[in-house]
Short mmCIF file of C-alpha atoms in Angstrom, two decimals:
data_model
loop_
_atom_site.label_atom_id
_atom_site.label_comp_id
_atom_site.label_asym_id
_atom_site.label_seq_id
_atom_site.Cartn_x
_atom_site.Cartn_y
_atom_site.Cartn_z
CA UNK A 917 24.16 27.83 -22.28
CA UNK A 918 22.19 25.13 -20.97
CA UNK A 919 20.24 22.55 -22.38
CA UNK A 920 16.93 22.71 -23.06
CA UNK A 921 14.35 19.74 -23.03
CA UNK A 922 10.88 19.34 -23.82
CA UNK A 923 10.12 17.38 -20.38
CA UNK A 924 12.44 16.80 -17.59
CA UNK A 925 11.56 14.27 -14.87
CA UNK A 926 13.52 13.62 -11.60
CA UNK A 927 13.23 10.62 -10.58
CA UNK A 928 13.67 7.20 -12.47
CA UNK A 929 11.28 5.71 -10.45
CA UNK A 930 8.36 3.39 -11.95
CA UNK A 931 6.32 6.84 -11.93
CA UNK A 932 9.24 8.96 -13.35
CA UNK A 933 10.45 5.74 -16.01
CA UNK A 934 7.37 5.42 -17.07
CA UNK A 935 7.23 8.89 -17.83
CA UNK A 936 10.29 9.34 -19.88
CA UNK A 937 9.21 6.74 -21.67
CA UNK A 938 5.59 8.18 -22.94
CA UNK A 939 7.17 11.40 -23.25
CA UNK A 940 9.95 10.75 -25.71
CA UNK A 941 7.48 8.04 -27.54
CA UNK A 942 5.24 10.78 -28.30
CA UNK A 943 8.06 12.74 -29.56
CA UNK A 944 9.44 14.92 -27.00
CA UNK A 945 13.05 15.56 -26.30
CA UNK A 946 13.21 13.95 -22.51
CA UNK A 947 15.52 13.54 -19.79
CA UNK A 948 15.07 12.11 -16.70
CA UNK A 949 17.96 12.33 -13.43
CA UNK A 950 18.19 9.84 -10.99
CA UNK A 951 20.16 10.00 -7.71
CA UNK A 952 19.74 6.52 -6.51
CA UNK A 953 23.20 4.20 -6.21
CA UNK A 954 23.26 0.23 -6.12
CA UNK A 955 25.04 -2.24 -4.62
CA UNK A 956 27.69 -2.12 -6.79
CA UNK A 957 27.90 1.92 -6.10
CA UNK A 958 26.55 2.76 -9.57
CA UNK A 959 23.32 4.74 -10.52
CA UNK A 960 20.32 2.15 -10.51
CA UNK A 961 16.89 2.66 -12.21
CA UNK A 962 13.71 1.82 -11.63
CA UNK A 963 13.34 3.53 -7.62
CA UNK A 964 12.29 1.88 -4.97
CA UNK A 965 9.81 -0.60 -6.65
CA UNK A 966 12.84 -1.82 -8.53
CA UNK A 967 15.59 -1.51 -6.05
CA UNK A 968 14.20 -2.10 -2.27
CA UNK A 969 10.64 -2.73 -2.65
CA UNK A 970 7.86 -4.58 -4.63
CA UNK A 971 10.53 -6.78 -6.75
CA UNK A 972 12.90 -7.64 -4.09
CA UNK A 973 10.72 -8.37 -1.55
CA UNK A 974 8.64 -10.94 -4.27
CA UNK A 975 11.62 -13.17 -4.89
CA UNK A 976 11.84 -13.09 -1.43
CA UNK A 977 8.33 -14.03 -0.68
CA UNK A 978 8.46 -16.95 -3.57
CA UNK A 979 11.49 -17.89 -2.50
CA UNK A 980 10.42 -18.95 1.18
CA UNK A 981 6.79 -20.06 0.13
CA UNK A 982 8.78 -22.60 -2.38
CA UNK A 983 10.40 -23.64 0.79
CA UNK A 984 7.28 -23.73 3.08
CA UNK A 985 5.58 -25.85 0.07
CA UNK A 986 8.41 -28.38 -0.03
CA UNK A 987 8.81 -28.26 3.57
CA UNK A 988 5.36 -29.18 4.86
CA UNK A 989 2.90 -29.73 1.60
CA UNK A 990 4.51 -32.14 -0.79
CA UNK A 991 3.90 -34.90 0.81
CA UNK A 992 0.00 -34.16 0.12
CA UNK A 993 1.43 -34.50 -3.18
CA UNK A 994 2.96 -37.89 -2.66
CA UNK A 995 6.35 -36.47 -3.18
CA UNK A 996 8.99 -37.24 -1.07
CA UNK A 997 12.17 -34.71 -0.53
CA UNK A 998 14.20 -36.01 2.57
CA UNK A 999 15.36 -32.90 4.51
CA UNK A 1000 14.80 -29.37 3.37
CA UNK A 1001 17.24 -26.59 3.66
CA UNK A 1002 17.16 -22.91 3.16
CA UNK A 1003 20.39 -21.50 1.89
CA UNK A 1004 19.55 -17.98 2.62
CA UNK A 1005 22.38 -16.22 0.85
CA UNK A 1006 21.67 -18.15 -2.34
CA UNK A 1007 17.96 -16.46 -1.78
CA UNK A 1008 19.38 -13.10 -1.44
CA UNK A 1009 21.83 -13.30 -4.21
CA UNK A 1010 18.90 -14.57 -6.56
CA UNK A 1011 16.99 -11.55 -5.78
CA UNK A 1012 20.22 -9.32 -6.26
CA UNK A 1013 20.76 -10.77 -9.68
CA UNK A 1014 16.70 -10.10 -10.11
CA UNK A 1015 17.19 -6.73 -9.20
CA UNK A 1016 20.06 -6.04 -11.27
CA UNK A 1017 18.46 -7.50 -14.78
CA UNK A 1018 15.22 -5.45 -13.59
CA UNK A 1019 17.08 -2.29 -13.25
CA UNK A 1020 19.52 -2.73 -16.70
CA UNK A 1021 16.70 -3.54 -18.58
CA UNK A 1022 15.11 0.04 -17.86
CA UNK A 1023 18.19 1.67 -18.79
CA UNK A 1024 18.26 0.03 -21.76
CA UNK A 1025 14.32 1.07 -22.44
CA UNK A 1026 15.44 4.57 -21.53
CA UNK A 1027 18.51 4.51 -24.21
CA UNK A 1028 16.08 2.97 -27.05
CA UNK A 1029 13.42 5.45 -26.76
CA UNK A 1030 15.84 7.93 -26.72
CA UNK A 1031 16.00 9.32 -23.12
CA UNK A 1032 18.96 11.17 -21.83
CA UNK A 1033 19.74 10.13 -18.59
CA UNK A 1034 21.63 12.30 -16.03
CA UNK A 1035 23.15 10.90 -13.13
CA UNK A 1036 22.73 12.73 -9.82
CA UNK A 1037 20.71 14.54 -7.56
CA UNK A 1038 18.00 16.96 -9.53
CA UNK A 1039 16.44 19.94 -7.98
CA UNK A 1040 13.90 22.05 -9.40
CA UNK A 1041 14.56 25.93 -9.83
CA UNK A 1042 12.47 28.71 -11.12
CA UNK A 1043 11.60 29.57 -14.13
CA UNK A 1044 10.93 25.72 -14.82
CA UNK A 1045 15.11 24.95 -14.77
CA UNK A 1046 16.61 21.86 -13.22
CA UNK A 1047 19.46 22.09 -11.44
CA UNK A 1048 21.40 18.76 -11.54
CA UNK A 1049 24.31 17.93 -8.90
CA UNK A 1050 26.56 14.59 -10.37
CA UNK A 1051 27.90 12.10 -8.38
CA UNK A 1052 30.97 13.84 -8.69
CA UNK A 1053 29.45 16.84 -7.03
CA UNK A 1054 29.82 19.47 -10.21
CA UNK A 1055 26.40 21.26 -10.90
CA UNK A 1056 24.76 21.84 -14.21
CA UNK A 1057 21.66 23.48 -15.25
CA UNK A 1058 19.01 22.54 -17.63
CA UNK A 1059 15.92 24.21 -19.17
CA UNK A 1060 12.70 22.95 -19.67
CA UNK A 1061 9.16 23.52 -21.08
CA UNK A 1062 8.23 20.98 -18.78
CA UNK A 1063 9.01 19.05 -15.43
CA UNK A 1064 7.79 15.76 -13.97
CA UNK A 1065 8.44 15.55 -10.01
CA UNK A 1066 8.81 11.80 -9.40
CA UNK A 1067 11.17 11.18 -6.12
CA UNK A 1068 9.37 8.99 -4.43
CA UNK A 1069 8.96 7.83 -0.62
CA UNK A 1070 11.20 6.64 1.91
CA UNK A 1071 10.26 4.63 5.04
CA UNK A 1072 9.20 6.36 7.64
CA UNK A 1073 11.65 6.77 11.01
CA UNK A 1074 9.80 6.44 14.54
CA UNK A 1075 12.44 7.72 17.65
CA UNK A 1076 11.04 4.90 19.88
CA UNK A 1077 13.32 2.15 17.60
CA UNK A 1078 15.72 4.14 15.72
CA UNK A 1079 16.88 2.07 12.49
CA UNK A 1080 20.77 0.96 12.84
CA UNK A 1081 20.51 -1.25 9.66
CA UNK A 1082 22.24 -4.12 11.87
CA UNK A 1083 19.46 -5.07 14.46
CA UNK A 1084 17.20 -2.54 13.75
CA UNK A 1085 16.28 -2.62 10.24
CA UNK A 1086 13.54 -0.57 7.92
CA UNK A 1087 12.44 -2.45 4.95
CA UNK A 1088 15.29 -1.59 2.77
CA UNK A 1089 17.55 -3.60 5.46
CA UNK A 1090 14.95 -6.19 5.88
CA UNK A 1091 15.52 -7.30 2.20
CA UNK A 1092 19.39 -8.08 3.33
CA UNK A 1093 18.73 -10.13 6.29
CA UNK A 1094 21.51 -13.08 6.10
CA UNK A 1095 20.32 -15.45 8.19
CA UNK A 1096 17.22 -16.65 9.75
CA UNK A 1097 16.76 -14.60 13.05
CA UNK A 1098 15.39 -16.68 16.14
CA UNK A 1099 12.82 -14.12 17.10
CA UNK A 1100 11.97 -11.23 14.54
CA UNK A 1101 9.95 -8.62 15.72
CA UNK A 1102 8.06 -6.25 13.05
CA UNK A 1103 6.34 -2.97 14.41
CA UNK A 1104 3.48 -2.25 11.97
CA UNK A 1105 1.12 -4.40 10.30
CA UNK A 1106 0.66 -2.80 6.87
CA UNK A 1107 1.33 -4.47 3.66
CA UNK A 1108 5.39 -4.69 4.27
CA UNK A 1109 5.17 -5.48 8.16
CA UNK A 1110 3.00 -8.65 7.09
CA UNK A 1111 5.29 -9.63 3.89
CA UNK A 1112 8.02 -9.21 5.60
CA UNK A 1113 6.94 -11.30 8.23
CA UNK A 1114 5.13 -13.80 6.17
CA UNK A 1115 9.01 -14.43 4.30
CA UNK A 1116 11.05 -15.47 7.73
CA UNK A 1117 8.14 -16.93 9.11
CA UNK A 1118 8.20 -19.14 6.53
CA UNK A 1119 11.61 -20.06 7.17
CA UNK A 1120 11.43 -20.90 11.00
CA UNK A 1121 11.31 -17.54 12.89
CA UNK A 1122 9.50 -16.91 15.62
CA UNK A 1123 7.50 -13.82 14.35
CA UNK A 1124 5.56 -10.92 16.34
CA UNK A 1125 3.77 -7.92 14.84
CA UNK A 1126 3.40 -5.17 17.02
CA UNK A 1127 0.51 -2.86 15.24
CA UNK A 1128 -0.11 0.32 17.34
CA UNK A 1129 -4.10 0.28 15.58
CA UNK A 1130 -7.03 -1.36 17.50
CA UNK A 1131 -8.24 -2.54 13.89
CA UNK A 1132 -6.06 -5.09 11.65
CA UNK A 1133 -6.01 -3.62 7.95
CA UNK A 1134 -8.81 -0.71 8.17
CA UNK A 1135 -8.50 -0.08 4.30
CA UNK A 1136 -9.25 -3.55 3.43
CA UNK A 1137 -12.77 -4.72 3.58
CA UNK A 1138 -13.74 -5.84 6.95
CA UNK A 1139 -14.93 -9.54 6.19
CA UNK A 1140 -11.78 -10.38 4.36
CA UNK A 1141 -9.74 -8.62 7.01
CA UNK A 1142 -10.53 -11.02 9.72
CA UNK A 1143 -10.27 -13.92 7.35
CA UNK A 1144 -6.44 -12.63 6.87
CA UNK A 1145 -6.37 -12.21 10.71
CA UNK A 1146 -7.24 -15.99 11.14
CA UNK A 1147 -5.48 -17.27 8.46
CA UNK A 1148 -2.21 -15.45 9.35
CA UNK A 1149 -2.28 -16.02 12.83
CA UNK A 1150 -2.76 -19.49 12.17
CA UNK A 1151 0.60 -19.35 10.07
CA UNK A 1152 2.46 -18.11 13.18
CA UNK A 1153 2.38 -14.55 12.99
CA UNK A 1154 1.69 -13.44 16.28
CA UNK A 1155 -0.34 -9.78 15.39
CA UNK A 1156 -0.34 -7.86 18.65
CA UNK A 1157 -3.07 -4.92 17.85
CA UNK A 1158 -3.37 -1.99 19.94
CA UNK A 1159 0.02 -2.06 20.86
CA UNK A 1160 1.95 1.35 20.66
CA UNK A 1161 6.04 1.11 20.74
CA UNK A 1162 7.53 3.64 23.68
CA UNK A 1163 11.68 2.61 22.99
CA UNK A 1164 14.01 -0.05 22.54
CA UNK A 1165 16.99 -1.34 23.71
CA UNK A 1166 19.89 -3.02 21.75
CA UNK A 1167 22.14 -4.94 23.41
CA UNK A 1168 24.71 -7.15 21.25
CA UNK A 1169 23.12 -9.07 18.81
CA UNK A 1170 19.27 -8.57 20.11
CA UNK A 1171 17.01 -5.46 20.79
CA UNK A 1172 14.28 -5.38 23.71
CA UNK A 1173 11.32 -3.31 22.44
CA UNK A 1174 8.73 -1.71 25.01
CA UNK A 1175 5.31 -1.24 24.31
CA UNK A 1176 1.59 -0.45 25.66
CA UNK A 1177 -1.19 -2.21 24.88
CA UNK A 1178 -4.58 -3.04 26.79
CA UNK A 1179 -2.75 -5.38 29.50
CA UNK A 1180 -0.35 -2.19 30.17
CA UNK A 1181 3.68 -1.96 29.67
CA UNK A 1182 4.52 -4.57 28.11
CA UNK A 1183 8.64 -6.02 26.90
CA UNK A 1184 9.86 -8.40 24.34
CA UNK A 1185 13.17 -9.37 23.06
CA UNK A 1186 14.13 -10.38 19.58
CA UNK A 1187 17.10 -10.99 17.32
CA UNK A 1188 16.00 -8.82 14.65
CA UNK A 1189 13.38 -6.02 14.11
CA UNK A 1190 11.78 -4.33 11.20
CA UNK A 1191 10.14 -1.09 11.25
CA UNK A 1192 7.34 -0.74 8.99
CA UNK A 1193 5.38 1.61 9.86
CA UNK A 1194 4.79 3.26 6.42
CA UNK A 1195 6.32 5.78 3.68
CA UNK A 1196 6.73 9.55 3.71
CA UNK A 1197 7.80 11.52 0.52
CA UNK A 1198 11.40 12.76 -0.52
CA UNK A 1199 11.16 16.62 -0.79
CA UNK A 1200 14.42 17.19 0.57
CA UNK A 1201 15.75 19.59 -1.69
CA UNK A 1202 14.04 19.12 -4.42
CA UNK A 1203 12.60 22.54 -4.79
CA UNK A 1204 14.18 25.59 -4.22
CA UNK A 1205 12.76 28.29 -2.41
CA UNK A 1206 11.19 29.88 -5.28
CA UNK A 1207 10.42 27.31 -7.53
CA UNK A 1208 7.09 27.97 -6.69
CA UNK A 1209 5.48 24.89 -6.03
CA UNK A 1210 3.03 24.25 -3.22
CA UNK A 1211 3.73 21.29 -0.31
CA UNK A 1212 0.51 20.55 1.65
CA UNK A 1213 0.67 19.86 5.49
CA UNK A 1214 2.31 16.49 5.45
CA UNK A 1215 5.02 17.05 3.26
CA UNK A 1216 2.99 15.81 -0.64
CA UNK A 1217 3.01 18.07 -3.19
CA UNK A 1218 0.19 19.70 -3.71
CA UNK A 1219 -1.49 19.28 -7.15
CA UNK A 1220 -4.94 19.07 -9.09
CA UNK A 1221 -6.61 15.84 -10.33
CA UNK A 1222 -4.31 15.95 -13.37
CA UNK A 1223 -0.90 15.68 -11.48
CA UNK A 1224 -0.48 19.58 -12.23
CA UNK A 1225 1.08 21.50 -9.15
CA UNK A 1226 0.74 25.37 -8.95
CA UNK A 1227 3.44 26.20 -10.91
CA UNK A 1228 2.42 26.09 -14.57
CA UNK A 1229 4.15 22.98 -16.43
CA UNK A 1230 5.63 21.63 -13.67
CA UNK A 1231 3.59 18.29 -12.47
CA UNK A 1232 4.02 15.44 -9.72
CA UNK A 1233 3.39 11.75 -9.76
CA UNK A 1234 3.88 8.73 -7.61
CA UNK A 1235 4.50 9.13 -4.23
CA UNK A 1236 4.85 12.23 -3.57
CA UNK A 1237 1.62 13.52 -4.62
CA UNK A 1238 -1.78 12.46 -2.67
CA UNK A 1239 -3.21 8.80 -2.54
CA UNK A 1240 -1.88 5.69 -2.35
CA UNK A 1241 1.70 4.82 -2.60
CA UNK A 1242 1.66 1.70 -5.28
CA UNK A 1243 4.14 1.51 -8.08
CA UNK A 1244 1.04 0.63 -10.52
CA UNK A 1245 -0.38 4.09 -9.67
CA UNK A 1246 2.51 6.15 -10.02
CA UNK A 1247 3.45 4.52 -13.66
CA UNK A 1248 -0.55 5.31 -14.79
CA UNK A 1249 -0.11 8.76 -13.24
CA UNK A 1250 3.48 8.92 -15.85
CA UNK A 1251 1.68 7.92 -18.77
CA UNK A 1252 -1.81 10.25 -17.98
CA UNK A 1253 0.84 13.55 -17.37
CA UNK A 1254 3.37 12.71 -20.49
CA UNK A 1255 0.10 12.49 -23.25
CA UNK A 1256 -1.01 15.78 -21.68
CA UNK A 1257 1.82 17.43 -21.96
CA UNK A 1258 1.44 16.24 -25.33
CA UNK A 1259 -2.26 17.81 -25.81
CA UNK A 1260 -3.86 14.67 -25.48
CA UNK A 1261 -6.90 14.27 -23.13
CA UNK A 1262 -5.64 12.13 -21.20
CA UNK A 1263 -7.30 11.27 -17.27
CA UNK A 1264 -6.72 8.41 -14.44
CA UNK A 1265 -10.19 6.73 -12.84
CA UNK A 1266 -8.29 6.93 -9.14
CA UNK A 1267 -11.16 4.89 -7.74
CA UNK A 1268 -10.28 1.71 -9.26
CA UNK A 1269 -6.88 1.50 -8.03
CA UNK A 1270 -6.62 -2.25 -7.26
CA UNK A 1271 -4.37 -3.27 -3.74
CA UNK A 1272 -2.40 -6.24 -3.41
CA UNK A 1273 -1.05 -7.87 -0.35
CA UNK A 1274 1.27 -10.52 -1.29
CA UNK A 1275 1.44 -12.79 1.36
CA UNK A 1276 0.16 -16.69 1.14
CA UNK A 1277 -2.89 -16.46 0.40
CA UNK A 1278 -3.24 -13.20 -1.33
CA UNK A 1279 -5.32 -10.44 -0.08
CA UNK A 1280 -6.25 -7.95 -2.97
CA UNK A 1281 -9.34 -5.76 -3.82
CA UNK A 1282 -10.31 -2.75 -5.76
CA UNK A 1283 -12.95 -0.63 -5.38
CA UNK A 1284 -15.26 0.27 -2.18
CA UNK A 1285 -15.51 -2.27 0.80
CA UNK A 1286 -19.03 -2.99 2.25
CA UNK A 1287 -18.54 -1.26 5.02
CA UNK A 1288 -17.10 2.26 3.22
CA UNK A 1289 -20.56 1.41 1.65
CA UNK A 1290 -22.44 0.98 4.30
CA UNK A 1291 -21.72 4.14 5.63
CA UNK A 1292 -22.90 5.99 2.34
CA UNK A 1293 -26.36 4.68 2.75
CA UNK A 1294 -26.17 2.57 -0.48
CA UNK A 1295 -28.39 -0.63 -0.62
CA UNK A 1296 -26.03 -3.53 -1.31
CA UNK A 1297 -26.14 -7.29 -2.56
CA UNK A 1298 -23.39 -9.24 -1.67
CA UNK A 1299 -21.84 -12.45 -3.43
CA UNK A 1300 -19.03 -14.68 -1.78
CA UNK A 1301 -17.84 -18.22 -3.09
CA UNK A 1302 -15.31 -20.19 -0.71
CA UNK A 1303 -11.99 -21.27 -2.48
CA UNK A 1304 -12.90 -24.69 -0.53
CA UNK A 1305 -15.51 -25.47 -3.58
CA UNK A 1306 -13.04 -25.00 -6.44
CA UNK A 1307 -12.39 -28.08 -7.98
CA UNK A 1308 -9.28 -26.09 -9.82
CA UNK A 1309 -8.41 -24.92 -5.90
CA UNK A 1310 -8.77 -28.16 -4.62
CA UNK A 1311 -5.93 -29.60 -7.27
CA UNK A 1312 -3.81 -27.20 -6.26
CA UNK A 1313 -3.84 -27.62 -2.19
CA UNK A 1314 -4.41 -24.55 -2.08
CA UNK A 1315 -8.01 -23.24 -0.62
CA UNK A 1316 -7.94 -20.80 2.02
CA UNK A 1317 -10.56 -17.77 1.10
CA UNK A 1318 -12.99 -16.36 -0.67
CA UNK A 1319 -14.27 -14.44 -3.25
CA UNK A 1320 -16.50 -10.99 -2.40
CA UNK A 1321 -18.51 -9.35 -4.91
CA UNK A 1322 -20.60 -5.87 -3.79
CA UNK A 1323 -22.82 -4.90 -6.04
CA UNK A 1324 -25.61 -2.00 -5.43
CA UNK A 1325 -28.73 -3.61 -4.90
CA UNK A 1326 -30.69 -1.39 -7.16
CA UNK A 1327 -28.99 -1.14 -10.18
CA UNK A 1328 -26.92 -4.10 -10.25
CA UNK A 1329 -23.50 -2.24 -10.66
CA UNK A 1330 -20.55 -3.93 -9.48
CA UNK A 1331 -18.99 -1.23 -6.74
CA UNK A 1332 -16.25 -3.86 -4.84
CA UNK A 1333 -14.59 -7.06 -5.50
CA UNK A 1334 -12.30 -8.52 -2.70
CA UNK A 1335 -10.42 -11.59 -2.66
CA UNK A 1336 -8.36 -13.49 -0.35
CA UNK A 1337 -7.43 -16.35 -1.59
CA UNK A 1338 -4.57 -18.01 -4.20
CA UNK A 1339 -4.42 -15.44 -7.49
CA UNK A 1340 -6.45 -12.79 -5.70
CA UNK A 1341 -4.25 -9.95 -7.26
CA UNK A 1342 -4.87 -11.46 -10.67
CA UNK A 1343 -8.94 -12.69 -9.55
CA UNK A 1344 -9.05 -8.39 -8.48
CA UNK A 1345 -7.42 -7.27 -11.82
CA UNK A 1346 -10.26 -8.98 -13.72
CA UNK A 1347 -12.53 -7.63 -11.84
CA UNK A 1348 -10.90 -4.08 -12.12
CA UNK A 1349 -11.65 -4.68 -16.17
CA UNK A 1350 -15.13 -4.94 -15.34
CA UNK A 1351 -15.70 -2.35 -13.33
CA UNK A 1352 -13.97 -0.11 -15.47
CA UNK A 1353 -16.51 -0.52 -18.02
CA UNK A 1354 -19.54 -0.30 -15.48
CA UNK A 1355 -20.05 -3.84 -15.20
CA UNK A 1356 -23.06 -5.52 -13.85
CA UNK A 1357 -23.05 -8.55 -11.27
CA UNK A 1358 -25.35 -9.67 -14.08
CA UNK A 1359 -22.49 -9.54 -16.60
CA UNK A 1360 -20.30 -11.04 -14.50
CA UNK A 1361 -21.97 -13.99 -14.25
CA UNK A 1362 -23.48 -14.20 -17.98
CA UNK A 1363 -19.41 -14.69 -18.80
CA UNK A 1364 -18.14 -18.16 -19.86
CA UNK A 1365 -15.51 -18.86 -17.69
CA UNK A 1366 -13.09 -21.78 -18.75
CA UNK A 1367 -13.22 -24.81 -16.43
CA UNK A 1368 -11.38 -25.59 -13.98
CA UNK A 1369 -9.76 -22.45 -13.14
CA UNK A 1370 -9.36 -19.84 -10.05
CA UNK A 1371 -11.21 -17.36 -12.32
CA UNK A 1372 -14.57 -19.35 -11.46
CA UNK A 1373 -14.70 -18.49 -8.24
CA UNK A 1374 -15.20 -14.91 -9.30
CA UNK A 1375 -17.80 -15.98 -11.70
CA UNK A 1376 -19.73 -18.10 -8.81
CA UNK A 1377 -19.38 -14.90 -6.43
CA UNK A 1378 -20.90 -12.66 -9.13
CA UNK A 1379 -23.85 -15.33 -9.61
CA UNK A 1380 -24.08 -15.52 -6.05
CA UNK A 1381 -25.35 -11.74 -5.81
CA UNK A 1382 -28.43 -12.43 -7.11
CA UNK A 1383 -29.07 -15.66 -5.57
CA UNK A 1384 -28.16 -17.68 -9.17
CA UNK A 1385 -24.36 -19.40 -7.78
CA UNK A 1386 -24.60 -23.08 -9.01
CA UNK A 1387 -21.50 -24.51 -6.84
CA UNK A 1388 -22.39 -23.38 -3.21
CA UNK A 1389 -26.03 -22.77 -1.58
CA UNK A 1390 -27.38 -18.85 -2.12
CA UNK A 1391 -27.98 -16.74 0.41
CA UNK A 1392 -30.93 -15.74 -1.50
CA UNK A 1393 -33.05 -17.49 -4.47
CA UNK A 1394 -34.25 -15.01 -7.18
#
């Protein structure tokens, strides 16, 4: 007979963790099956995020922007260092050993709230039972009232530049690069091509994005965009826009990648290359063919604003479901499904999903940009206050951006707030809060904001809306 569960998720994932967690805290019996191996050839938690993605890749990024800061701003500082080296395995292991307390600590939050963890591939039946293939490749079934789809994304594969994992690398094999290649070449410039870039840029190689789109970061709002544009480029990222990849060539140690852009066919060489040209979902046999539930035309599961797919108690979360692929979204989506399943009333506001771009300086923002306003017709006023007039900013070395409020001119509400700039993830969070309870520009800047900090900046761009900023000249005067 098999065993029965009150929720079954597949996928331990920070959508499918996060999940197992709620559940079993609001007193169901949970399990939750995860596939993924380690380094070490054991089953390791926490999905991508965890693994291969967000946590990896910020050691990585703090890593070499420690290096970049000792290497060419503490003198600014009036401290001296001699010569600075990068020991580039001792960065990697330091991110492995990151990784690994990361991924036993979410075992161990599974174990004390009672999870039972199955190790293995799971795949979802009919009649709401999991079928669950061990490592060892002997099948079991389970039964549940319940199942949470949470398998995640992989990187996507383009034929032109097929990933070898020794010169041609996807982001996975980016994280494992030993040594600092001479000329990297990264095709897409989306939030990993540009991290990824930013890191061994940082460290001395001679970087080139290759971004097939005419526009640099369409989602992000135009006026910060080119700011990134200027400020990267100025690191040394060369961004080559418009520029669509037609094959490669390795040869030894290097690869030559062709491409078309507006000058015509066009070659370059480089030691290493990352593809990063985005994420598609990991449906391969998760459902059988009669488990009932729907996949739309690219591959997502279908389901309704709730996470529910068209099989009844059977949901999906994360990254295989529509919107944006970010770890914070698939955990919320977790929590909103498990306290339903629980007969709570639970709901997720999707449109104040904040985005984070981690290079130096951050590029975040949540909520509409001007132009995605723009083209709805709404009336705007628009507040921006230069990092270059924070006292707090200026301490720090550290004043490249802005801050953008968007507020609609007629009622005041705060509808956008982008940052680029040191802390903008954290500057974008706050104003996430805000928003979230239908703050007004208004508010914003009636707020106290303790002195000197980053935060001010967001206070001075809210002022600046209606005319009232104190530390940089208004647009307007109200």
């Amino acid at each position: 007979m098999s065993q029965k569960f009150d929720v079954i998720v597949i996928g331990a994932g920070p959508g499918g963790y996060v999940a197992a967690i709620r559940a079993a805290q609001l007193g169901l019996k949970t399990a939750c099956i995860e596939k993924y191996q380690g380094k070490e050839g054991k089953t390791a938690l926490g999905g991508t995020c965890l693994n291969v993605g967000c946590i990896p890749s910020k050691a990585l990024l703090d890593s070499s922007y420690k290096f970049h800061e000792a290497h060419e701003s503490f003198n600014v500082h009036g401290i001296s260092t001699g010569e600075v080296k990068m020991d580039v395995a001792t960065m990697i292991a330091r991110k492995d050993q990151i990784v690994k307390n990361l991924t036993g600590g979410v075992a161990a939050l599974l174990k004390a709230n009672g999870v039972t963890v199955f190790e293995g591939h799971g795949k979802l039946l009919a009649g709401k039972q999991v079928e669950v293939t061990g490592l060892d490749g002997n099948k079991q079934t389970l039964a549940a009232d319940n199942v949470i789809l949470a398998s995640g994304s992989k990187p996507v594969d383009i034929p032109p530049a097929p990933v070898d994992q020794q010169v041609i690398l996807d982001s996975t094999g980016a994280l494992d690069i030993q040594s600092v290649p001479g000329r990297l070449g990264v095709i897409g410039a989306g939030v990993i091509g540009l991290e990824l870039g930013s890191v061994w840029a940082r460290l001395g190689s001679d970087v080139t994005v290759i971004e097939a789109m005419d526009k640099f970061l369409p989602a992000a709002d135009e006026q910060i965009a080119k700011e990134a544009f200027k400020v990267l480029t100025k690191q040394g990222l060369k961004i080559r826009l418009g520029a669509r990849v037609t094959g490669s060539k390795v040869d030894g140690n290097q690869v030559t990648v062709n491409f078309t852009d507006a000058d015509g066919e066009q070659n370059l060489t480089f030691d290493k290359l990352i593809v990063a040209v985005g994420r598609r979902p990991v449906t391969t046999d998760l459902l059988a063919t009669d488990s009932g539930v729907d996949l739309d035309e690219r591959g997502f599961i279908f389901v309704d604003d709730y996470c529910a797919t068209s099989v009844p108690g059977v949901f999906a979360i994360g990254d295989v479901v529509r919107g944006a692929m970010l770890a914070h979204k698939a955990s919320e989506e977790g929590v909103m499904v498990a306290e339903r399943i629980a007969g709570h009333k639970a709901q997720m506001n999707y449109d104040l999903i904040p985005s984070v771009i981690y290079t130096h300086p951050e590029i975040a923002w949540v909520g509409k940009s001007e132009q995605a306003l723009k083209a709805e017709g709404v009336e705007l006023n628009i507040g921006t206050f230069p990092f270059a007039a924070s006292g707090r900013a200026m301490a720090a070395n550290d004043t490249t951006g802005l801050v953008k409020v968007i507020a609609d001119a007629k009622t005041d509400r705060v509808l956008g707030v982008h940052v680029i700039g040191p802390s903008a993830a954290e500057l974008v969070q706050q104003g996430a809060i805000g928003m979230e309870f239908g703050t007004s520009a208004e508010d914003l800047g009636m707020m106290v904001f303790s002195h000197p900090t980053l935060s001010e900046a967001l206070h001075e761009a809210a002022l600046a809306v209606n005319g009232h900023a104190i530390h940089v000249a208004n647009r307007k005067k109200r």
